[in-house]
Amino acid sequence: MEPEAKYTLVGAAALILVALLAAALVWLKSSGEGRDAHRFKIYFEKHSLEGLEPRSYVTMQGMKVGSVTGFRFSASRKGAVEVFISLDPGTPVRTSTTATTERHLVTGLATVRLANGSEDSPLLTESPEGEPYPVIQEGGSPMQQMTDTVSQLALSAGETMRRINTTLAPENIAAFTEILDNLRRVSRRADALLTKADATFDSLGGAADEVRAAAVALKTDADTLTKTYASLGTDAAASIGEIREAVRKMSADVDRLAKRADALLASGDEDLRDTARAVRAAAEALGNAAGRMRDPREVIYGPPEGGLGPGEKTR
Amino acid sequence: MKAVLGILLATILAACAVPGPREPDRYFILDAGITAPRSGAPVVVAPTTAAGFYDTQDIAYSRAPGTREYYRFNRWTERPQRSIHAQLAARLGGGPARDGLRLDTNLDEIYHDASEQPGTARIAITAELVDPAGRTVLARRTFSRSVPAASYDAPGAVHGFNRALAALIGDIEAWVAVEARPKAR
C-alpha cells in the first residue's frame, strides 16, 4: 500500500512539471522575439560590425526596441553584410528610417541604432522584390555621426553651445565647413577618424570639435568604469578581468586624446586653447581613473610582496 | 552538524584573508616656488610633454640602476609635466608673445633614486627653442638636476624634487635668455 501511494505522487509531480515547461515554452515563443515581432533587413557597407552579435540590442531614441537575429555576408552586394533584426510590434520604422552601429568604448559590444529621418514619412511595411523582409537603409558614416554629436551637444549644453558658437564665428565658419567636408570625404571608418585628425592637425577647428565629441563619450565611459569599480568589492571575481581588459583598451584612446589636446593647447587661438584645456582635464580624469584600476586586485588584497616604495608600509 | 561546522570554519578563514587597514594615500604638489615672471622678453611656453613612464600621477623611484617602479600610496596631485609647464609658463611666459619664440620642453625623467639612503631626487628636461615663423629649432639642450632627498621616503623625495625643479627652471631661464637674445625685441 505504502509504495503505490508514492508512485502516484511522483507521477503527478512529473506531469505538473512537464505541463509547466510546456506552458513556459509557449509563453516565451509568443512574447519578445516570437511570432508578433517584426523582422527587417539591413545592408551594412560603411559601418564596422565589430562587436555585433546575435541578440545584440537594436535601439531607437535610446530605447531597446528589438534585437539582432543574425547576419551574413551578402551574396548580392559586394562588400556588404546583411543584418537581420527583429523589432517589437509598434516600433515606428518608416521609409526614412536609417540604421547605424554604435560600439561601447568599454565593453566593445555593438548595438544597431535606428533613427527616423522624418516622422511624416510612411511606415516601412513593404519588402522589396527578392527580399524576404523590408529593408532599412544604412545611415551615415561614423564621421557624420560625429558631426551630429557636435550638433546635439550644441543643443543640450549651454556652455558647449557657447564655445561652438564662438568657434563657428563668421571668420571661422568657412574654414570649419571646408574641414568638415574634407573629413566627410576621407573618413569611412571610426578607426580612421583618429588618424585623419592627426594628419590634418593644422585644421584646428575640425580637430577641436572631434576631440570635444570624443571627450563627451569618454566622460560617459569614465562614469561607467567608476561605477563598475565601485561595485568591485561585491563582485570581485567577475569584474576584475573585465575591468582590466577595458582599461587596457581604453588607455590608447586616452593617450591619443591627450596628445591632440596638447597640440591644441600650443595653438594661438585662445578659444580653442580654452576648449582644449577642458578636454585635456577630462582626458586626464579618465586616465587617472584608468590608472587607479590598473590592478584592481591590489585594492582588495593590497600590493604584492616587496612592491612597496621606500618608507611605505601596510599597517 | 558537520556542514555547519564546515561553513563556520570557511567563514573564519575568509575573514582572516581580508587585509587590514593600510597606509592612506597621500598626494603631493610639485612646486618649485615660482612667484614672478622674469624680466626678459617672454616666450610662448608650449605644454610640456613627458616620457611615457612618467606621464602619470604616480611618483617613480629606482632601487637599482636601470630599473624604475612606482610608489603605491604616494602620488602627485597632477601629472608632473603639467606642474612643470605651469611653472615654466609663469616664469618665462609673462605676456603676449605671438611673434616671439616658442619653448618646447619634454620631461625625460623624474624619479627618486633610492639605491642608497636617503636617495636623490633626479629630474631631466629637454628644451628646444623654436622659431615658429621660420619653423626652425634655434637651440636644443637637455637639463638635469639631482638634489639629495630629505628622507628615505616619498615626502623626502618630493622635497628634493621641488628644489631640483627650482634649480632646473633657473637653468632653462638663463639658457633662454642667452639663446633668445638675437630674436628679442
Coordinates of C-alpha atoms in Angstrom, one line a residue:
Chain A
M1 CA 0.0 0.0 0.0
E2 CA 2.7 2.4 1.0
P3 CA 4.9 2.1 -2.2
E4 CA 1.9 2.6 -4.6
A5 CA 1.0 5.9 -2.9
K6 CA 4.5 7.3 -3.5
Y7 CA 4.4 6.3 -7.2
T8 CA 1.2 8.3 -7.6
L9 CA 2.8 11.3 -6.0
V10 CA 5.9 11.2 -8.1
G11 CA 3.9 10.7 -11.3
A12 CA 1.7 13.6 -10.6
A13 CA 4.6 15.9 -9.8
A14 CA 6.3 14.8 -13.1
L15 CA 3.2 15.6 -15.1
I16 CA 2.8 19.0 -13.4
L17 CA 6.5 19.8 -14.2
V18 CA 6.1 18.8 -17.9
A19 CA 3.0 20.9 -18.2
L20 CA 4.7 23.9 -16.6
L21 CA 7.7 23.5 -19.0
A22 CA 5.3 23.4 -22.0
A23 CA 3.5 26.4 -20.8
A24 CA 6.8 28.3 -20.4
L25 CA 7.9 27.4 -23.9
V26 CA 4.6 28.6 -25.4
W27 CA 4.8 31.8 -23.4
L28 CA 8.4 32.5 -24.4
K29 CA 7.6 31.8 -28.0
S30 CA 4.6 34.1 -28.1
S31 CA 6.4 37.0 -26.5
G32 CA 9.5 39.1 -27.2
E33 CA 11.1 37.7 -30.4
G34 CA 8.2 35.4 -31.1
R35 CA 5.7 35.5 -33.9
D36 CA 4.5 39.0 -33.2
A37 CA 7.9 40.5 -33.8
H38 CA 8.5 42.4 -37.0
R39 CA 11.6 41.4 -39.0
F40 CA 13.7 43.7 -41.1
K41 CA 16.9 43.5 -43.0
I42 CA 19.8 46.0 -43.2
Y43 CA 22.7 46.1 -45.6
F44 CA 25.8 47.5 -43.8
E45 CA 28.6 48.7 -46.1
K46 CA 30.1 51.7 -44.4
H47 CA 29.9 50.7 -40.8
S48 CA 32.1 48.2 -39.0
L49 CA 30.2 45.4 -37.3
E50 CA 32.9 44.6 -34.8
G51 CA 31.2 43.7 -31.5
L52 CA 27.9 42.9 -33.1
E53 CA 26.5 39.5 -32.1
P54 CA 23.2 37.7 -32.4
R55 CA 20.8 39.1 -29.8
S56 CA 22.7 42.4 -29.8
Y57 CA 20.3 45.3 -28.9
V58 CA 18.5 47.4 -31.5
T59 CA 17.6 50.8 -30.2
M60 CA 15.5 53.7 -31.3
Q61 CA 15.7 57.0 -29.4
G62 CA 17.7 55.3 -26.7
M63 CA 15.1 52.6 -26.1
K64 CA 15.7 48.9 -26.8
V65 CA 13.1 48.0 -29.4
G66 CA 14.5 44.7 -30.6
S67 CA 17.5 42.5 -31.2
V68 CA 19.7 41.2 -33.9
T69 CA 18.7 37.7 -35.1
G70 CA 21.5 37.0 -37.5
F71 CA 23.9 38.3 -40.1
R72 CA 25.9 37.0 -43.1
F73 CA 28.0 38.3 -46.0
S74 CA 25.8 39.4 -48.8
A75 CA 25.8 37.4 -52.0
S76 CA 24.0 40.1 -53.9
R77 CA 26.0 43.2 -52.8
K78 CA 29.8 43.0 -52.8
G79 CA 31.4 44.2 -49.5
A80 CA 28.1 44.4 -47.7
V81 CA 26.9 42.4 -44.7
E82 CA 23.2 41.5 -44.3
V83 CA 22.0 42.0 -40.8
F84 CA 18.6 40.7 -39.8
I85 CA 16.8 42.3 -36.9
S86 CA 13.6 41.6 -35.0
L87 CA 11.6 44.5 -33.7
D88 CA 8.8 44.9 -31.1
P89 CA 5.4 45.4 -32.6
G90 CA 4.6 49.1 -32.7
T91 CA 8.1 50.2 -33.4
P92 CA 7.7 53.1 -35.9
V93 CA 10.0 52.0 -38.6
R94 CA 9.5 54.4 -41.6
T95 CA 10.8 54.7 -45.1
S96 CA 13.1 57.4 -43.8
T97 CA 14.5 55.3 -41.0
T98 CA 18.2 54.7 -41.2
A99 CA 20.4 52.2 -39.3
T100 CA 23.8 52.8 -37.8
T101 CA 26.1 50.9 -35.4
E102 CA 27.3 52.1 -32.1
R103 CA 30.1 50.5 -30.2
H104 CA 30.5 50.9 -26.4
L105 CA 34.1 52.0 -25.7
V106 CA 34.4 49.9 -22.6
T107 CA 32.7 46.7 -23.4
G108 CA 33.2 46.8 -27.1
L109 CA 29.7 45.5 -27.7
A110 CA 27.9 47.0 -30.6
T111 CA 24.2 47.9 -31.0
V112 CA 22.2 48.8 -34.0
R113 CA 20.7 52.3 -33.7
L114 CA 17.6 53.2 -35.7
A115 CA 16.7 56.8 -36.4
N116 CA 13.7 58.3 -38.3
G117 CA 14.7 61.0 -40.8
S118 CA 11.1 62.3 -40.9
E119 CA 8.2 61.4 -38.7
D120 CA 5.9 62.2 -41.6
S121 CA 7.2 59.5 -43.9
P122 CA 5.0 56.4 -44.3
L123 CA 5.7 53.2 -42.3
L124 CA 8.0 50.7 -43.8
T125 CA 6.0 47.6 -44.4
E126 CA 6.7 46.5 -48.0
S127 CA 9.5 44.1 -48.8
P128 CA 11.5 44.9 -52.0
E129 CA 11.4 42.4 -54.8
G130 CA 13.5 39.4 -54.0
E131 CA 13.8 40.3 -50.3
P132 CA 12.1 38.3 -47.5
Y133 CA 11.8 41.3 -45.2
P134 CA 11.5 45.1 -45.5
V135 CA 15.0 46.7 -45.9
I136 CA 16.1 49.6 -43.7
Q137 CA 18.6 51.9 -45.2
E138 CA 22.1 52.2 -43.8
G139 CA 22.8 55.5 -42.1
G140 CA 25.6 58.0 -42.5
S141 CA 29.3 57.2 -41.9
P142 CA 30.8 57.5 -38.4
M143 CA 32.2 60.9 -39.3
Q144 CA 28.7 62.2 -40.0
Q145 CA 27.6 60.7 -36.6
M146 CA 30.4 62.7 -35.1
T147 CA 29.2 65.9 -36.5
D148 CA 25.7 65.0 -35.4
T149 CA 27.1 64.6 -31.9
V150 CA 28.6 68.1 -32.1
S151 CA 25.2 69.4 -33.1
Q152 CA 23.4 67.6 -30.3
L153 CA 25.9 69.0 -27.8
A154 CA 25.2 72.5 -29.0
L155 CA 21.5 71.9 -28.3
S156 CA 21.9 70.3 -25.0
A157 CA 24.7 72.0 -23.2
G158 CA 24.8 75.7 -22.8
E159 CA 28.5 76.0 -22.2
T160 CA 29.3 73.8 -25.1
M161 CA 27.0 75.7 -27.3
R162 CA 28.7 79.0 -26.4
R163 CA 32.1 77.5 -27.3
I164 CA 30.9 76.0 -30.5
N165 CA 29.2 79.2 -31.5
T166 CA 32.4 81.1 -30.8
T167 CA 34.3 78.6 -32.9
L168 CA 31.8 79.0 -35.6
A169 CA 32.2 82.8 -35.7
P170 CA 31.8 84.2 -39.3
E171 CA 35.6 84.4 -39.8
N172 CA 35.9 80.7 -38.9
I173 CA 32.8 79.2 -40.4
A174 CA 34.1 78.9 -44.0
A175 CA 37.2 77.1 -42.9
F176 CA 35.2 75.0 -40.5
T177 CA 32.8 73.8 -43.2
E178 CA 35.6 73.0 -45.5
I179 CA 37.4 71.0 -42.9
L180 CA 34.2 69.0 -42.1
D181 CA 33.7 68.4 -45.8
N182 CA 37.2 67.1 -46.2
L183 CA 36.8 64.9 -43.3
R184 CA 33.5 63.5 -44.5
R185 CA 35.0 62.7 -47.9
V186 CA 38.0 60.9 -46.5
S187 CA 36.7 59.3 -43.3
R188 CA 35.0 56.0 -43.8
R189 CA 35.6 54.2 -40.6
A190 CA 35.8 55.2 -37.0
D191 CA 39.3 53.8 -36.7
A192 CA 40.5 56.1 -39.5
L193 CA 39.0 59.1 -37.8
L194 CA 41.8 59.5 -35.2
T195 CA 44.5 59.1 -37.8
K196 CA 42.9 61.6 -40.1
A197 CA 42.5 64.2 -37.3
D198 CA 46.2 63.8 -36.5
A199 CA 47.2 64.1 -40.2
T200 CA 45.3 67.3 -40.8
F201 CA 46.0 68.8 -37.5
D202 CA 46.7 72.2 -38.8
S203 CA 43.0 72.4 -39.4
L204 CA 42.4 73.2 -35.8
G205 CA 38.7 73.9 -35.8
G206 CA 37.7 70.5 -37.0
A207 CA 40.1 68.8 -34.8
A208 CA 38.8 70.7 -31.8
D209 CA 35.2 69.5 -32.4
E210 CA 36.3 66.0 -33.0
V211 CA 38.3 66.0 -29.8
R212 CA 35.4 67.5 -27.9
A213 CA 33.0 64.9 -29.1
A214 CA 35.4 62.2 -28.2
A215 CA 35.7 63.6 -24.7
V216 CA 32.0 63.5 -24.2
A217 CA 32.0 59.8 -25.0
L218 CA 35.0 59.2 -22.8
K219 CA 33.3 61.0 -19.8
T220 CA 30.3 58.7 -20.1
D221 CA 32.6 55.7 -20.2
A222 CA 34.6 57.0 -17.3
D223 CA 31.4 57.2 -15.2
T224 CA 30.6 53.6 -16.2
L225 CA 34.0 52.5 -15.2
T226 CA 33.8 54.3 -11.9
K227 CA 30.5 52.6 -11.1
T228 CA 31.9 49.2 -12.1
Y229 CA 34.9 49.9 -10.0
A230 CA 32.7 50.8 -7.0
S231 CA 30.9 47.5 -7.2
L232 CA 34.2 45.6 -7.4
G233 CA 34.1 44.6 -3.8
T234 CA 30.7 42.8 -4.2
D235 CA 31.5 41.1 -7.5
A236 CA 35.3 40.9 -7.5
A237 CA 35.8 37.7 -9.3
A238 CA 33.6 38.6 -12.3
S239 CA 34.7 42.2 -12.5
I240 CA 38.5 42.1 -12.2
G241 CA 39.2 40.5 -15.6
E242 CA 36.6 42.7 -17.4
I243 CA 37.9 45.9 -15.9
R244 CA 41.5 45.2 -16.6
E245 CA 40.7 44.4 -20.2
A246 CA 38.5 47.5 -20.5
V247 CA 41.3 49.7 -19.1
R248 CA 43.8 48.2 -21.5
K249 CA 41.6 49.0 -24.5
M250 CA 40.8 52.5 -23.2
S251 CA 44.4 53.6 -22.5
A252 CA 45.3 54.0 -26.1
D253 CA 42.3 56.3 -26.7
V254 CA 43.2 58.4 -23.7
D255 CA 46.7 58.8 -24.9
R256 CA 45.6 59.9 -28.4
L257 CA 43.1 62.3 -26.9
A258 CA 45.6 63.8 -24.6
K259 CA 48.2 64.2 -27.3
R260 CA 45.8 66.1 -29.5
A261 CA 44.6 68.2 -26.7
D262 CA 48.3 69.1 -26.0
A263 CA 48.8 70.1 -29.6
L264 CA 45.7 72.3 -29.4
L265 CA 47.0 74.0 -26.3
A266 CA 50.0 75.1 -28.3
S267 CA 47.9 76.9 -30.8
G268 CA 47.5 80.6 -30.6
D269 CA 43.7 80.6 -30.7
E270 CA 42.6 81.4 -27.2
D271 CA 39.1 79.9 -27.6
L272 CA 40.5 76.7 -28.9
R273 CA 43.0 76.6 -26.2
D274 CA 40.3 77.1 -23.6
T275 CA 38.3 74.2 -25.1
A276 CA 41.4 72.1 -25.3
R277 CA 42.2 72.7 -21.6
A278 CA 38.8 71.4 -20.7
V279 CA 39.2 68.4 -22.9
R280 CA 42.7 67.8 -21.5
A281 CA 41.3 67.8 -18.0
A282 CA 38.6 65.3 -19.0
A283 CA 41.2 63.1 -20.6
E284 CA 43.4 63.2 -17.5
A285 CA 40.5 62.5 -15.2
L286 CA 39.8 59.4 -17.3
G287 CA 43.5 58.5 -17.4
N288 CA 43.6 58.8 -13.6
A289 CA 40.6 56.6 -13.2
A290 CA 42.2 54.1 -15.5
G291 CA 45.4 54.3 -13.5
R292 CA 43.6 53.6 -10.3
M293 CA 42.1 50.5 -11.9
R294 CA 45.5 49.3 -13.2
D295 CA 45.3 46.4 -11.0
P296 CA 42.0 46.2 -9.0
R297 CA 43.2 43.1 -7.3
E298 CA 45.6 45.3 -5.3
V299 CA 42.7 47.3 -3.9
I300 CA 41.2 44.2 -2.3
Y301 CA 44.3 42.2 -1.4
G302 CA 46.9 45.0 -1.2
P303 CA 50.2 45.4 -3.1
P304 CA 52.3 42.3 -3.8
E305 CA 55.1 41.3 -1.5
G306 CA 58.1 43.6 -1.9
G307 CA 56.1 46.0 -4.1
L308 CA 56.1 48.9 -1.7
G309 CA 58.1 52.1 -2.2
P310 CA 60.7 53.5 0.2
G311 CA 59.1 54.3 3.5
E312 CA 55.8 52.7 2.6
K313 CA 54.3 50.1 4.7
T314 CA 51.0 48.3 5.4
R315 CA 49.9 48.7 8.9
Chain B
M1 CA 26.2 19.4 12.1
K2 CA 29.4 18.7 10.1
A3 CA 28.1 21.0 7.4
V4 CA 27.5 23.8 9.8
L5 CA 31.0 23.4 11.3
G6 CA 32.5 23.4 7.8
I7 CA 30.7 26.7 6.9
L8 CA 31.8 28.2 10.2
L9 CA 35.4 27.3 9.6
A10 CA 35.3 28.6 6.0
T11 CA 33.9 31.9 7.2
I12 CA 36.6 32.3 9.8
L13 CA 39.3 31.5 7.2
A14 CA 37.8 34.0 4.8
A15 CA 37.8 36.7 7.5
C16 CA 41.5 36.1 8.1
A17 CA 42.2 36.5 4.4
V18 CA 40.7 40.0 4.3
P19 CA 43.6 42.6 4.6
G20 CA 43.6 45.0 7.4
P21 CA 43.8 48.8 7.1
R22 CA 46.8 50.1 5.2
E23 CA 48.7 53.4 4.9
P24 CA 46.4 56.1 3.4
D25 CA 47.1 57.6 0.0
R26 CA 49.0 60.8 0.0
Y27 CA 49.1 63.4 -2.7
F28 CA 52.0 65.8 -3.2
I29 CA 52.3 69.1 -5.2
L30 CA 55.3 69.5 -7.4
D31 CA 56.1 73.1 -6.6
A32 CA 59.3 75.0 -7.4
G33 CA 58.1 78.1 -5.7
I34 CA 57.9 80.3 -8.8
T35 CA 56.4 83.6 -7.8
A36 CA 57.1 86.2 -10.6
P37 CA 57.9 86.3 -14.3
R38 CA 61.4 87.1 -15.4
S39 CA 62.3 90.5 -16.7
G40 CA 63.3 89.5 -20.3
A41 CA 61.1 89.2 -23.4
P42 CA 58.5 86.5 -22.9
V43 CA 58.4 83.3 -25.0
V44 CA 55.5 81.1 -25.7
V45 CA 55.8 78.1 -23.5
A46 CA 54.2 75.0 -25.2
P47 CA 52.7 72.3 -23.0
T48 CA 55.4 70.1 -21.6
T49 CA 55.3 66.6 -22.8
A50 CA 56.6 63.6 -20.9
A51 CA 58.2 60.2 -21.5
G52 CA 55.6 57.5 -21.3
F53 CA 56.6 56.1 -18.0
Y54 CA 56.5 59.4 -16.2
D55 CA 53.2 60.5 -17.9
T56 CA 51.3 59.6 -14.8
Q57 CA 50.4 60.8 -11.3
D58 CA 52.4 58.0 -9.8
I59 CA 55.7 59.0 -8.2
A60 CA 58.6 56.9 -9.6
Y61 CA 61.6 55.6 -7.8
S62 CA 64.5 53.3 -8.5
R63 CA 66.1 50.9 -6.2
A64 CA 68.7 49.6 -8.7
P65 CA 70.3 51.1 -11.7
G66 CA 68.3 50.6 -14.9
T67 CA 65.0 49.9 -13.1
R68 CA 62.0 52.0 -12.2
E69 CA 59.0 51.4 -10.0
Y70 CA 56.0 53.5 -8.7
Y71 CA 55.2 54.3 -5.1
R72 CA 52.0 52.6 -4.1
F73 CA 50.5 55.1 -1.7
N74 CA 52.1 58.3 -2.7
R75 CA 51.1 60.3 -5.8
W76 CA 51.3 63.7 -7.5
T77 CA 48.2 65.9 -7.4
E78 CA 48.5 66.1 -11.2
R79 CA 50.9 64.7 -13.8
P80 CA 54.3 66.3 -13.3
Q81 CA 54.6 67.7 -16.8
R82 CA 51.5 69.8 -16.1
S83 CA 53.0 71.3 -13.0
I84 CA 56.3 71.9 -14.8
H85 CA 54.6 73.6 -17.7
A86 CA 52.6 75.9 -15.4
Q87 CA 55.7 77.0 -13.6
L88 CA 57.7 77.4 -16.7
A89 CA 54.9 79.5 -18.2
A90 CA 54.7 81.6 -15.1
R91 CA 58.4 82.3 -15.1
L92 CA 59.1 82.6 -18.8
G93 CA 55.7 83.5 -20.4
G94 CA 54.6 86.6 -18.6
G95 CA 52.7 88.2 -21.5
P96 CA 51.8 88.0 -25.2
A97 CA 54.5 86.8 -27.4
R98 CA 52.6 85.9 -30.6
D99 CA 55.5 86.9 -32.8
G100 CA 58.2 85.6 -30.5
L101 CA 59.9 82.3 -29.9
R102 CA 58.4 79.2 -28.6
L103 CA 59.8 77.0 -25.9
D104 CA 59.1 73.2 -26.2
T105 CA 60.0 71.0 -23.3
N106 CA 59.9 67.3 -22.6
L107 CA 60.2 65.7 -19.2
D108 CA 62.7 62.9 -19.8
E109 CA 63.0 61.7 -16.2
I110 CA 61.7 62.4 -12.7
Y111 CA 62.4 59.8 -10.1
H112 CA 63.6 59.2 -6.7
D113 CA 67.0 57.4 -6.9
A114 CA 66.6 55.2 -3.9
S115 CA 69.5 52.9 -4.4
E116 CA 71.1 54.4 -1.3
Q117 CA 69.5 56.1 1.7
P118 CA 68.1 58.8 1.8
G119 CA 68.4 58.8 -2.0
T120 CA 68.4 61.5 -4.6
A121 CA 65.6 63.4 -6.5
R122 CA 66.5 63.5 -10.2
I123 CA 64.8 65.5 -12.9
A124 CA 65.8 65.8 -16.6
I125 CA 64.1 68.0 -19.1
T126 CA 65.0 68.5 -22.8
A127 CA 64.2 72.0 -24.0
E128 CA 64.0 73.4 -27.5
L129 CA 63.8 77.0 -28.6
V130 CA 61.7 77.2 -31.7
D131 CA 61.1 80.0 -34.2
P132 CA 57.5 79.3 -35.3
A133 CA 57.8 81.8 -38.2
G134 CA 60.8 80.1 -39.7
R135 CA 59.8 76.7 -38.4
T136 CA 63.3 76.1 -37.2
V137 CA 64.8 74.8 -34.0
L138 CA 67.2 77.6 -32.8
A139 CA 68.6 75.7 -29.9
R140 CA 68.3 72.4 -28.0
R141 CA 69.6 71.3 -24.7
T142 CA 69.0 68.7 -22.0
F143 CA 69.0 69.9 -18.5
S144 CA 69.2 67.7 -15.4
R145 CA 69.4 68.3 -11.7
S146 CA 69.9 66.0 -8.7
V147 CA 69.1 67.0 -5.2
P148 CA 69.5 64.8 -2.1
A149 CA 66.2 63.6 -0.7
A150 CA 65.4 64.9 2.8
S151 CA 64.4 61.4 3.9
Y152 CA 64.2 57.9 2.6
D153 CA 60.5 58.1 1.7
A154 CA 58.1 59.9 -0.7
P155 CA 57.8 63.2 1.3
G156 CA 61.6 63.5 1.5
A157 CA 61.9 62.8 -2.2
V158 CA 59.2 65.4 -3.1
H159 CA 61.2 67.9 -1.1
G160 CA 64.2 67.1 -3.3
F161 CA 62.1 67.3 -6.4
N162 CA 60.8 70.8 -5.6
R163 CA 64.4 72.1 -5.1
A164 CA 65.6 70.3 -8.2
L165 CA 62.8 71.8 -10.3
A166 CA 63.5 75.3 -9.0
A167 CA 67.2 75.0 -10.0
L168 CA 66.3 73.4 -13.3
I169 CA 63.8 76.2 -14.2
G170 CA 66.6 78.7 -13.3
D171 CA 68.9 76.8 -15.7
I172 CA 66.3 76.9 -18.5
E173 CA 65.6 80.6 -17.9
A174 CA 69.3 81.5 -18.2
W175 CA 69.6 79.4 -21.3
V176 CA 66.6 81.0 -22.9
A177 CA 67.9 84.5 -22.1
V178 CA 71.2 83.7 -24.0
E179 CA 69.6 81.8 -26.9
A180 CA 66.7 84.3 -27.4
R181 CA 68.9 87.4 -27.4
P182 CA 69.2 87.8 -31.2
K183 CA 65.4 87.5 -31.5
A184 CA 64.4 89.7 -28.6
R185 CA 62.7 92.9 -29.4

